[in-house]
């Protein structure tokens, strides 16, 4: 389910710092997100890729956010990579990776001509939660890709063992309860957004079993002009400007 990652893939790592983030990372090509081009991003330890500013907030808020932060939230929660795990990231034009991404997106979106020319892969590898008294860890991944015209985000959930850090009122022994993790997209315009079903509920721990492309643990979205593929699910919130394909 996961694309290759790690130092042997040339990945960088974010600092071992609670609520930390990467430095501003410049993109080799612009990435279009909700009709706006971005040329840099931050990989935040707390399960967020943001475009304008770092996100050190550890307890997730529901979307849309009033403060205008545009970001992708594969699993926004109180990650503490000091206690365990690593956060890897890289941009790539590796032909093998791009061919795989192209093949998969052509399968998921047969009516959209697409050939990936660039990808950015961020992987949270067995990351612990703040206040953890266990060895529980979550492994998930967000991949951004473009052909310079269309942009997609692929979210992969390999192993989710906890939902909440203790500072978000979670149980230190179980990593559950309190305000659970949030997964989705915030455009930054206070209008357009998407919440993956189960976000901020105990059901989010089952995200490894859900999908909008019939691949358990994988969610895929076209994000240049944001569209949602799949069947509307109770509890998801989609602005009227977004459409179900």
mmCIF file of C-alpha atoms in Angstrom:
data_model
loop_
_atom_site.group_PDB
_atom_site.id
_atom_site.type_symbol
_atom_site.label_atom_id
_atom_site.label_comp_id
_atom_site.label_asym_id
_atom_site.label_seq_id
_atom_site.Cartn_x
_atom_site.Cartn_y
_atom_site.Cartn_z
ATOM 1 C CA UNK A 1 0.000 0.000 0.000
ATOM 2 C CA UNK A 2 2.821 2.407 0.846
ATOM 3 C CA UNK A 3 5.145 3.889 -1.743
ATOM 4 C CA UNK A 4 8.837 3.298 -0.970
ATOM 5 C CA UNK A 5 10.206 5.588 1.733
ATOM 6 C CA UNK A 6 13.144 5.995 4.087
ATOM 7 C CA UNK A 7 16.688 7.221 3.977
ATOM 8 C CA UNK A 8 17.608 4.670 1.298
ATOM 9 C CA UNK A 9 15.084 6.465 -0.938
ATOM 10 C CA UNK A 10 16.812 9.789 -0.347
ATOM 11 C CA UNK A 11 14.211 10.960 2.165
ATOM 12 C CA UNK A 12 14.797 13.758 4.602
ATOM 13 C CA UNK A 13 13.391 13.593 8.139
ATOM 14 C CA UNK A 14 11.641 16.205 10.240
ATOM 15 C CA UNK A 15 13.276 17.115 13.568
ATOM 16 C CA UNK A 16 12.706 14.969 16.647
ATOM 17 C CA UNK A 17 10.559 17.630 18.237
ATOM 18 C CA UNK A 18 7.097 17.475 19.774
ATOM 19 C CA UNK A 19 4.771 19.598 17.597
ATOM 20 C CA UNK A 20 7.731 20.254 15.254
ATOM 21 C CA UNK A 21 7.889 20.531 11.481
ATOM 22 C CA UNK A 22 10.255 20.588 8.550
ATOM 23 C CA UNK A 23 11.726 23.846 7.332
ATOM 24 C CA UNK A 24 9.931 25.438 4.401
ATOM 25 C CA UNK A 25 10.468 22.985 1.550
ATOM 26 C CA UNK A 26 10.685 24.401 -1.988
ATOM 27 C CA UNK A 27 8.934 22.410 -4.702
ATOM 28 C CA UNK A 28 10.567 21.790 -8.059
ATOM 29 C CA UNK A 29 7.209 22.379 -9.761
ATOM 30 C CA UNK A 30 4.127 24.261 -8.553
ATOM 31 C CA UNK A 31 1.424 22.176 -6.915
ATOM 32 C CA UNK A 32 -2.163 23.335 -7.431
ATOM 33 C CA UNK A 33 -4.486 22.908 -4.445
ATOM 34 C CA UNK A 34 -8.056 24.222 -4.614
ATOM 35 C CA UNK A 35 -7.200 26.271 -7.744
ATOM 36 C CA UNK A 36 -4.219 28.014 -6.132
ATOM 37 C CA UNK A 37 -0.592 27.268 -6.984
ATOM 38 C CA UNK A 38 1.930 26.654 -4.214
ATOM 39 C CA UNK A 39 5.690 26.449 -4.615
ATOM 40 C CA UNK A 40 6.599 25.365 -1.098
ATOM 41 C CA UNK A 41 5.177 23.431 1.830
ATOM 42 C CA UNK A 42 5.828 22.234 5.375
ATOM 43 C CA UNK A 43 5.674 18.663 6.654
ATOM 44 C CA UNK A 44 4.327 18.896 10.181
ATOM 45 C CA UNK A 45 4.917 16.157 12.739
ATOM 46 C CA UNK A 46 1.277 16.302 13.829
ATOM 47 C CA UNK A 47 0.065 14.634 10.627
ATOM 48 C CA UNK A 48 -0.393 17.674 8.387
ATOM 49 C CA UNK A 49 1.127 18.989 5.145
ATOM 50 C CA UNK A 50 0.592 22.752 5.069
ATOM 51 C CA UNK A 51 1.269 25.322 2.374
ATOM 52 C CA UNK A 52 1.418 28.760 3.982
ATOM 53 C CA UNK A 53 2.565 28.245 7.538
ATOM 54 C CA UNK A 54 3.689 25.545 9.952
ATOM 55 C CA UNK A 55 1.009 23.781 11.989
ATOM 56 C CA UNK A 56 2.089 23.048 15.541
ATOM 57 C CA UNK A 57 -1.485 22.676 16.793
ATOM 58 C CA UNK A 58 -1.893 19.201 18.247
ATOM 59 C CA UNK A 59 -5.653 18.950 18.917
ATOM 60 C CA UNK A 60 -7.475 18.983 15.574
ATOM 61 C CA UNK A 61 -10.324 21.346 14.744
ATOM 62 C CA UNK A 62 -13.162 20.466 12.377
ATOM 63 C CA UNK A 63 -13.053 21.884 8.867
ATOM 64 C CA UNK A 64 -13.513 24.497 7.540
ATOM 65 C CA UNK A 65 -10.946 26.367 9.622
ATOM 66 C CA UNK A 66 -11.745 30.027 10.213
ATOM 67 C CA UNK A 67 -8.108 31.158 10.135
ATOM 68 C CA UNK A 68 -7.520 30.408 6.460
ATOM 69 C CA UNK A 69 -4.807 27.756 6.736
ATOM 70 C CA UNK A 70 -4.756 25.623 3.553
ATOM 71 C CA UNK A 71 -3.561 22.111 4.220
ATOM 72 C CA UNK A 72 -3.812 18.395 3.675
ATOM 73 C CA UNK A 73 -4.447 16.435 6.870
ATOM 74 C CA UNK A 74 -3.755 12.743 6.361
ATOM 75 C CA UNK A 75 -4.012 12.179 10.136
ATOM 76 C CA UNK A 76 -4.044 15.368 12.233
ATOM 77 C CA UNK A 77 -3.355 14.375 15.831
ATOM 78 C CA UNK A 78 -0.763 14.827 18.596
ATOM 79 C CA UNK A 79 2.214 12.951 17.176
ATOM 80 C CA UNK A 80 5.344 12.875 19.343
ATOM 81 C CA UNK A 81 8.265 11.531 17.331
ATOM 82 C CA UNK A 82 10.537 12.092 20.325
ATOM 83 C CA UNK A 83 8.791 9.156 21.982
ATOM 84 C CA UNK A 84 8.913 7.061 18.843
ATOM 85 C CA UNK A 85 8.904 6.971 15.057
ATOM 86 C CA UNK A 86 10.126 9.154 12.205
ATOM 87 C CA UNK A 87 8.572 11.482 9.659
ATOM 88 C CA UNK A 88 10.148 11.104 6.208
ATOM 89 C CA UNK A 89 9.659 13.213 3.080
ATOM 90 C CA UNK A 90 11.032 13.800 -0.417
ATOM 91 C CA UNK A 91 10.067 15.079 -3.831
ATOM 92 C CA UNK A 92 10.754 12.768 -6.728
ATOM 93 C CA UNK A 93 10.833 12.371 -10.496
ATOM 94 C CA UNK A 94 11.901 8.735 -10.242
ATOM 95 C CA UNK A 95 10.462 6.954 -13.309
ATOM 96 C CA UNK A 96 9.536 3.803 -11.387
ATOM 97 C CA UNK A 97 7.534 5.735 -8.791
ATOM 98 C CA UNK A 98 5.854 7.962 -11.379
ATOM 99 C CA UNK A 99 4.929 4.977 -13.540
ATOM 100 C CA UNK A 100 3.301 3.259 -10.555
ATOM 101 C CA UNK A 101 1.370 6.391 -9.590
ATOM 102 C CA UNK A 102 0.259 6.928 -13.187
ATOM 103 C CA UNK A 103 -0.946 3.341 -13.507
ATOM 104 C CA UNK A 104 -2.935 3.535 -10.283
ATOM 105 C CA UNK A 105 -4.542 6.904 -11.029
ATOM 106 C CA UNK A 106 -5.478 5.781 -14.535
ATOM 107 C CA UNK A 107 -7.198 2.807 -12.914
ATOM 108 C CA UNK A 108 -9.046 4.930 -10.344
ATOM 109 C CA UNK A 109 -9.901 7.740 -12.778
ATOM 110 C CA UNK A 110 -10.209 6.127 -16.234
ATOM 111 C CA UNK A 111 -11.919 9.179 -17.718
ATOM 112 C CA UNK A 112 -9.121 11.566 -16.745
ATOM 113 C CA UNK A 113 -5.979 11.457 -18.911
ATOM 114 C CA UNK A 114 -3.043 11.623 -16.517
ATOM 115 C CA UNK A 115 0.686 10.945 -16.578
ATOM 116 C CA UNK A 116 2.528 11.865 -13.394
ATOM 117 C CA UNK A 117 5.614 14.038 -13.869
ATOM 118 C CA UNK A 118 6.347 14.778 -10.202
ATOM 119 C CA UNK A 119 5.541 13.441 -6.754
ATOM 120 C CA UNK A 120 6.056 14.397 -3.132
ATOM 121 C CA UNK A 121 5.936 11.562 -0.603
ATOM 122 C CA UNK A 122 5.606 12.144 3.153
ATOM 123 C CA UNK A 123 5.512 9.149 5.486
ATOM 124 C CA UNK A 124 4.832 9.011 9.212
ATOM 125 C CA UNK A 125 6.596 5.790 10.216
ATOM 126 C CA UNK A 126 5.382 4.133 13.442
ATOM 127 C CA UNK A 127 4.976 7.522 15.147
ATOM 128 C CA UNK A 128 4.023 7.669 18.812
ATOM 129 C CA UNK A 129 1.492 9.955 20.487
ATOM 130 C CA UNK A 130 2.107 12.602 23.123
ATOM 131 C CA UNK A 131 1.965 11.196 26.652
ATOM 132 C CA UNK A 132 2.234 7.612 25.400
ATOM 133 C CA UNK A 133 2.864 4.932 27.989
ATOM 134 C CA UNK A 134 2.905 2.192 25.342
ATOM 135 C CA UNK A 135 4.825 1.304 22.179
ATOM 136 C CA UNK A 136 1.830 1.969 19.932
ATOM 137 C CA UNK A 137 2.677 3.639 16.637
ATOM 138 C CA UNK A 138 0.860 4.833 13.520
ATOM 139 C CA UNK A 139 2.172 4.442 9.973
ATOM 140 C CA UNK A 140 0.525 6.471 7.222
ATOM 141 C CA UNK A 141 1.521 8.370 4.109
ATOM 142 C CA UNK A 142 0.477 11.313 1.952
ATOM 143 C CA UNK A 143 1.578 11.564 -1.675
ATOM 144 C CA UNK A 144 1.098 14.689 -3.768
ATOM 145 C CA UNK A 145 1.431 14.323 -7.527
ATOM 146 C CA UNK A 146 0.923 16.479 -10.626
ATOM 147 C CA UNK A 147 1.269 16.446 -14.394
ATOM 148 C CA UNK A 148 1.522 20.288 -14.227
ATOM 149 C CA UNK A 149 -2.191 20.576 -15.073
ATOM 150 C CA UNK A 150 -3.977 18.233 -12.698
ATOM 151 C CA UNK A 151 -3.058 17.494 -9.103
ATOM 152 C CA UNK A 152 -3.924 14.516 -6.927
ATOM 153 C CA UNK A 153 -3.368 13.510 -3.319
ATOM 154 C CA UNK A 154 -3.095 9.843 -2.365
ATOM 155 C CA UNK A 155 -3.520 9.028 1.334
ATOM 156 C CA UNK A 156 -2.298 5.611 2.492
ATOM 157 C CA UNK A 157 -3.085 4.190 5.942
ATOM 158 C CA UNK A 158 -0.989 1.128 6.737
ATOM 159 C CA UNK A 159 -1.199 0.727 10.520
ATOM 160 C CA UNK A 160 -3.278 2.924 12.837
ATOM 161 C CA UNK A 161 -3.017 1.986 16.516
ATOM 162 C CA UNK A 162 -3.953 5.233 18.264
ATOM 163 C CA UNK A 163 -6.222 8.239 17.735
ATOM 164 C CA UNK A 164 -5.437 10.741 20.466
ATOM 165 C CA UNK A 165 -2.608 12.159 22.549
ATOM 166 C CA UNK A 166 -3.000 12.750 26.274
ATOM 167 C CA UNK A 167 -3.000 16.557 25.843
ATOM 168 C CA UNK A 168 -6.133 16.104 23.713
ATOM 169 C CA UNK A 169 -7.752 14.215 26.603
ATOM 170 C CA UNK A 170 -6.762 10.807 25.278
ATOM 171 C CA UNK A 171 -5.855 7.871 27.499
ATOM 172 C CA UNK A 172 -2.071 7.608 27.944
ATOM 173 C CA UNK A 173 -2.243 3.800 28.029
ATOM 174 C CA UNK A 174 -4.539 3.241 25.034
ATOM 175 C CA UNK A 175 -4.099 6.340 22.864
ATOM 176 C CA UNK A 176 -7.890 6.490 22.510
ATOM 177 C CA UNK A 177 -10.685 8.804 23.646
ATOM 178 C CA UNK A 178 -10.643 12.572 23.956
ATOM 179 C CA UNK A 179 -10.599 14.458 20.644
ATOM 180 C CA UNK A 180 -9.597 11.870 18.020
ATOM 181 C CA UNK A 181 -7.586 12.501 14.858
ATOM 182 C CA UNK A 182 -8.950 14.383 11.876
ATOM 183 C CA UNK A 183 -8.411 13.456 8.219
ATOM 184 C CA UNK A 184 -9.329 15.628 5.273
ATOM 185 C CA UNK A 185 -8.627 18.823 3.368
ATOM 186 C CA UNK A 186 -9.012 22.518 4.164
ATOM 187 C CA UNK A 187 -8.881 24.970 1.252
ATOM 188 C CA UNK A 188 -8.158 28.046 3.344
ATOM 189 C CA UNK A 189 -11.083 30.038 1.907
ATOM 190 C CA UNK A 190 -13.466 29.145 4.761
ATOM 191 C CA UNK A 191 -15.833 27.644 2.188
ATOM 192 C CA UNK A 192 -14.378 24.563 0.559
ATOM 193 C CA UNK A 193 -13.254 21.576 2.590
ATOM 194 C CA UNK A 194 -13.664 17.843 2.988
ATOM 195 C CA UNK A 195 -13.762 15.659 6.090
ATOM 196 C CA UNK A 196 -13.025 11.970 5.587
ATOM 197 C CA UNK A 197 -15.847 10.015 7.259
ATOM 198 C CA UNK A 198 -14.994 9.068 10.836
ATOM 199 C CA UNK A 199 -12.842 12.134 11.481
ATOM 200 C CA UNK A 200 -12.755 13.256 15.115
ATOM 201 C CA UNK A 201 -14.690 10.165 16.180
ATOM 202 C CA UNK A 202 -13.481 6.849 17.558
ATOM 203 C CA UNK A 203 -14.201 5.364 14.110
ATOM 204 C CA UNK A 204 -11.113 7.031 12.632
ATOM 205 C CA UNK A 205 -9.003 4.153 13.956
ATOM 206 C CA UNK A 206 -10.672 2.005 11.265
ATOM 207 C CA UNK A 207 -9.417 4.182 8.401
ATOM 208 C CA UNK A 208 -7.115 1.327 7.346
ATOM 209 C CA UNK A 209 -10.293 -0.532 6.333
ATOM 210 C CA UNK A 210 -12.043 2.280 4.437
ATOM 211 C CA UNK A 211 -11.489 3.736 0.981
ATOM 212 C CA UNK A 212 -13.051 5.737 -1.838
ATOM 213 C CA UNK A 213 -11.218 3.721 -4.532
ATOM 214 C CA UNK A 214 -11.946 0.171 -3.319
ATOM 215 C CA UNK A 215 -8.459 -0.286 -1.870
ATOM 216 C CA UNK A 216 -8.714 -0.638 1.936
ATOM 217 C CA UNK A 217 -6.578 2.010 3.611
ATOM 218 C CA UNK A 218 -6.304 4.256 0.543
ATOM 219 C CA UNK A 219 -8.143 7.505 -0.197
ATOM 220 C CA UNK A 220 -7.477 9.389 -3.442
ATOM 221 C CA UNK A 221 -8.593 12.886 -4.401
ATOM 222 C CA UNK A 222 -8.220 15.266 -7.313
ATOM 223 C CA UNK A 223 -7.269 18.515 -5.609
ATOM 224 C CA UNK A 224 -6.442 21.111 -8.293
ATOM 225 C CA UNK A 225 -10.167 21.768 -8.720
ATOM 226 C CA UNK A 226 -11.217 19.721 -5.742
ATOM 227 C CA UNK A 227 -13.473 16.755 -6.447
ATOM 228 C CA UNK A 228 -14.479 13.835 -4.290
ATOM 229 C CA UNK A 229 -14.752 10.347 -5.740
ATOM 230 C CA UNK A 230 -16.963 7.812 -4.013
ATOM 231 C CA UNK A 231 -20.346 7.475 -2.399
ATOM 232 C CA UNK A 232 -21.424 10.199 0.079
ATOM 233 C CA UNK A 233 -21.219 8.874 3.605
ATOM 234 C CA UNK A 234 -23.223 10.164 6.536
ATOM 235 C CA UNK A 235 -21.096 12.463 8.645
ATOM 236 C CA UNK A 236 -18.976 13.759 5.760
ATOM 237 C CA UNK A 237 -19.229 17.452 5.066
ATOM 238 C CA UNK A 238 -18.780 18.685 1.551
ATOM 239 C CA UNK A 239 -19.468 22.196 0.387
ATOM 240 C CA UNK A 240 -21.918 22.539 -2.484
ATOM 241 C CA UNK A 241 -19.102 23.663 -4.756
ATOM 242 C CA UNK A 242 -17.548 20.238 -4.448
ATOM 243 C CA UNK A 243 -19.042 17.477 -6.511
ATOM 244 C CA UNK A 244 -19.305 13.733 -6.210
ATOM 245 C CA UNK A 245 -18.176 11.904 -9.332
#
